[in-house]
């Protein structure tokens, strides 16, 4: 209980890594994990005073062409965050990131205006400022005529290992997708509620855009999941289960407007075969949680949502209790397992918020501890922190600069060995140990905005 730096020495194990006891241990890492999003900003100057060597001039200012369009029409879709170690900008992963920031702001009154972004001190909470950077871009990704939202903007292929300003290939807008449009409708509807007190005009444009996107969903109920056209080989974010996307869009439209039409849609969606989760693909919990916690929601709907979310959280808890590292991952660590685990932490905190039961919080803490080193590899999976920390991430700016950007959560253990390097060096290794700190191992050592964002939620809540 006495603040200080310690190690544990035992026989026959020897000495542990040094560790600290204190009240403010997560303050620095919190700021860095948030600032990672600023440093991923595209289409604007990223300044040296904040980003150090990761500063850059406005990148990816090329106007984009809609895939397959030969008319010569070019569209300005500058802005948003680079998704990951690549420079693509994808709507579904961006929406998850934004929603996590929204929840951190909303659930814990995280109104800090001093996190060190250019908008700090402007009297708007920095988490909302950072989210708005992505929302402004998302608004450009909507086709005004149909309301549909383009799935992503990237070049046709992933860039070489170059800085953002040096990816000068033509930008292509992938076809409109159902998932992108639904996720867009959901976060825009929620934005219309959250920004009302800070920027009424912006809030209004968010609701208009959400309404227009929702109309697209209604007009295209049978649209199939997004698939990359053959010659467009950047991230697919492909998902064939779209009932959860429909649920999320309907729920947020209902919450934002209280319109009976969206209540009916929400009820219909709650009866459908949707998937839970706080991921980029399985996202039903975003709807369930907001329906369960928001005042003024129809009582039956709120009750159903709460029961379903708690049943899911209890399953996470019981699996977690049965394992040595308390994550309940079993023998499958998929690509981005650190997101799976931080998402579980989010869900447990959501359950704690709905019930006041400290058991959920205790296990949410264990999810955080796994990320910071209580795991089978001993790595602290956040760059720049811990005794053993990733130093060779699949993150193009870090690779080119030969310096690891701090505050990035890597993907972590992945026993599906989804890249050649992992296949070569991790074959046969136990699932939770299937991790290697190597730049080539993009299926275990890349970083993304939506792996950082559930960590932001978790750290905000636990703080
Ligand atoms: O859904 C199944 C689940 O049911 C199963 O239990 C689990 C274990 O096998 O697999 C799950 O599917 C995985 C899916 O992600 C959803 O988590 C796939 O195995 C896995 O291959 C897939 O990986 C995704 C990867 O792209 C390849 O599509 C990652 O989640 C996703 O984060 C990653 O995203 C890339 C972008 O495309 C491009 N930018 C970088 C980014 C991060 O690497
Ligand atoms: O760099 C790419 C990374 O962002 C993606 O997550 C990953 C999977 O889609 O693909 C990476 O790009 C690799 C490509 O798929 C295959 N050739 C090697 C590329 C990495 O150097
Ligand atoms: Zn860029
Ligand atoms: Ca601010």
Short mmCIF file of N, CA and C and ligand atoms in Angstrom, two decimals, residues 83-88 90 93 158 234-238 280-282 332-336 339-340 394 414-416 418 442-443 446-448 450-451, ligand 1:
data_model
loop_
_atom_site.label_atom_id
_atom_site.label_comp_id
_atom_site.label_asym_id
_atom_site.label_seq_id
_atom_site.Cartn_x
_atom_site.Cartn_y
_atom_site.Cartn_z
N UNK A 83 -6.53 4.33 -40.19
CA UNK A 83 -7.10 3.20 -39.44
C UNK A 83 -6.11 2.52 -38.51
N UNK A 84 -4.86 2.38 -39.00
CA UNK A 84 -4.02 1.37 -38.34
C UNK A 84 -2.57 1.57 -38.75
N UNK A 85 -1.88 0.47 -39.00
CA UNK A 85 -0.53 0.54 -39.53
C UNK A 85 -0.55 0.90 -41.00
N UNK A 86 -1.72 0.75 -41.62
CA UNK A 86 -1.91 1.24 -43.00
C UNK A 86 -2.58 2.62 -42.91
N UNK A 87 -2.82 3.25 -44.05
CA UNK A 87 -3.40 4.60 -44.03
C UNK A 87 -4.83 4.63 -44.54
N UNK A 88 -5.46 3.45 -44.61
CA UNK A 88 -6.84 3.42 -45.08
C UNK A 88 -7.75 4.13 -44.09
N UNK A 90 -11.67 3.74 -42.98
CA UNK A 90 -12.76 2.79 -43.11
C UNK A 90 -13.91 3.22 -42.21
N UNK A 93 -14.87 0.68 -38.94
CA UNK A 93 -13.94 0.70 -37.81
C UNK A 93 -13.90 2.08 -37.17
N UNK A 158 -2.46 -1.84 -50.56
CA UNK A 158 -1.78 -1.28 -49.39
C UNK A 158 -0.50 -0.58 -49.83
N UNK A 234 -7.31 -3.66 -50.23
CA UNK A 234 -7.06 -3.16 -48.87
C UNK A 234 -8.10 -3.77 -47.92
N UNK A 235 -8.03 -3.41 -46.63
CA UNK A 235 -8.89 -4.04 -45.61
C UNK A 235 -10.35 -4.16 -46.04
N UNK A 236 -10.96 -5.30 -45.76
CA UNK A 236 -12.32 -5.52 -46.24
C UNK A 236 -13.37 -5.17 -45.18
N UNK A 237 -13.03 -5.40 -43.92
CA UNK A 237 -14.04 -5.27 -42.87
C UNK A 237 -15.34 -5.89 -43.35
N UNK A 238 -15.22 -7.13 -43.78
CA UNK A 238 -16.38 -7.82 -44.33
C UNK A 238 -17.14 -8.51 -43.21
N UNK A 280 -16.08 -4.52 -34.32
CA UNK A 280 -16.40 -3.76 -35.53
C UNK A 280 -17.39 -4.55 -36.36
N UNK A 281 -17.43 -5.87 -36.14
CA UNK A 281 -18.34 -6.72 -36.92
C UNK A 281 -19.58 -7.08 -36.11
N UNK A 282 -19.38 -7.58 -34.92
CA UNK A 282 -20.51 -7.97 -34.06
C UNK A 282 -20.72 -6.85 -33.04
N UNK A 332 -8.95 -19.93 -28.36
CA UNK A 332 -8.96 -19.16 -29.60
C UNK A 332 -8.62 -17.70 -29.34
N UNK A 333 -7.46 -17.31 -29.80
CA UNK A 333 -7.05 -15.91 -29.76
C UNK A 333 -7.05 -15.42 -31.20
N UNK A 334 -8.11 -14.72 -31.63
CA UNK A 334 -8.17 -14.28 -33.03
C UNK A 334 -7.33 -13.02 -33.25
N UNK A 335 -7.18 -12.66 -34.47
CA UNK A 335 -6.55 -11.40 -34.87
C UNK A 335 -7.18 -10.28 -34.04
N UNK A 336 -6.36 -9.50 -33.39
CA UNK A 336 -6.92 -8.43 -32.55
C UNK A 336 -7.48 -8.95 -31.24
N UNK A 339 -8.25 -6.57 -28.61
CA UNK A 339 -9.54 -5.88 -28.70
C UNK A 339 -10.64 -6.75 -28.10
N UNK A 340 -10.60 -8.03 -28.39
CA UNK A 340 -11.62 -8.92 -27.83
C UNK A 340 -11.62 -8.78 -26.32
N UNK A 394 3.85 -3.24 -36.57
CA UNK A 394 3.48 -3.06 -37.98
C UNK A 394 2.69 -1.75 -38.06
N UNK A 414 -2.39 -14.27 -31.48
CA UNK A 414 -3.29 -14.70 -32.55
C UNK A 414 -2.86 -16.08 -33.01
N UNK A 415 -3.59 -17.09 -32.56
CA UNK A 415 -3.17 -18.45 -32.93
C UNK A 415 -3.73 -18.92 -34.26
N UNK A 416 -4.35 -17.98 -35.01
CA UNK A 416 -4.72 -18.34 -36.38
C UNK A 416 -3.58 -18.09 -37.35
N UNK A 418 -2.23 -15.56 -39.09
CA UNK A 418 -2.75 -15.03 -40.35
C UNK A 418 -1.75 -14.26 -41.21
N UNK A 442 1.92 -8.65 -39.11
CA UNK A 442 0.78 -7.73 -39.03
C UNK A 442 -0.43 -8.36 -38.38
N UNK A 443 -0.49 -9.69 -38.31
CA UNK A 443 -1.67 -10.29 -37.68
C UNK A 443 -1.52 -10.41 -36.16
N UNK A 446 0.19 -5.40 -35.36
CA UNK A 446 -0.26 -4.13 -35.91
C UNK A 446 -0.98 -3.36 -34.79
N UNK A 447 -1.38 -2.14 -35.08
CA UNK A 447 -2.11 -1.32 -34.11
C UNK A 447 -3.32 -0.76 -34.85
N UNK A 448 -4.36 -0.39 -34.15
CA UNK A 448 -5.51 0.25 -34.81
C UNK A 448 -6.17 1.26 -33.86
N UNK A 450 -9.32 1.36 -33.34
CA UNK A 450 -10.43 0.71 -32.61
C UNK A 450 -9.94 -0.39 -31.67
N UNK A 451 -8.62 -0.54 -31.54
CA UNK A 451 -8.08 -1.34 -30.44
C UNK A 451 -7.74 -0.38 -29.32
O1 LIG B 1 -15.68 -14.02 -36.29
C1 LIG B 1 -14.78 -15.08 -36.06
C2 LIG B 1 -15.08 -15.72 -34.74
O2 LIG B 1 -16.37 -16.29 -34.77
C3 LIG B 1 -14.02 -16.76 -34.44
O3 LIG B 1 -14.21 -17.29 -33.15
C4 LIG B 1 -12.64 -16.13 -34.53
C5 LIG B 1 -11.52 -17.09 -34.32
O4 LIG B 1 -11.17 -17.78 -35.46
O5 LIG B 1 -12.47 -15.56 -35.79
C6 LIG B 1 -13.37 -14.53 -36.04
O6 LIG B 1 -13.10 -13.94 -37.27
C7 LIG B 1 -11.96 -13.12 -37.31
C8 LIG B 1 -12.39 -11.71 -37.66
O7 LIG B 1 -11.25 -10.90 -37.80
C9 LIG B 1 -13.30 -11.09 -36.62
O8 LIG B 1 -12.63 -10.95 -35.39
C10 LIG B 1 -11.00 -13.66 -38.33
O9 LIG B 1 -10.48 -14.89 -37.90
C11 LIG B 1 -9.85 -12.68 -38.56
O10 LIG B 1 -9.05 -13.12 -39.61
C12 LIG B 1 -10.37 -11.29 -38.84
O11 LIG B 1 -9.26 -10.44 -38.82
C13 LIG B 1 -9.45 -9.10 -39.21
C14 LIG B 1 -8.39 -8.74 -40.26
O12 LIG B 1 -8.49 -7.36 -40.58
C15 LIG B 1 -8.53 -9.55 -41.54
O13 LIG B 1 -9.76 -9.35 -42.13
C16 LIG B 1 -9.27 -8.23 -37.98
O14 LIG B 1 -10.36 -8.44 -37.07
C17 LIG B 1 -9.23 -6.77 -38.38
O15 LIG B 1 -8.91 -6.01 -37.23
C18 LIG B 1 -8.20 -6.52 -39.48
O16 LIG B 1 -8.30 -5.21 -39.88
C19 LIG B 1 -7.20 -4.63 -40.60
C20 LIG B 1 -7.81 -3.92 -41.79
O17 LIG B 1 -8.35 -4.87 -42.66
C21 LIG B 1 -6.81 -3.01 -42.49
N1 LIG B 1 -6.20 -2.11 -41.57
C22 LIG B 1 -5.53 -2.78 -40.47
C23 LIG B 1 -6.49 -3.64 -39.68
C24 LIG B 1 -5.80 -4.31 -38.50
O18 LIG B 1 -4.95 -5.36 -38.83
#
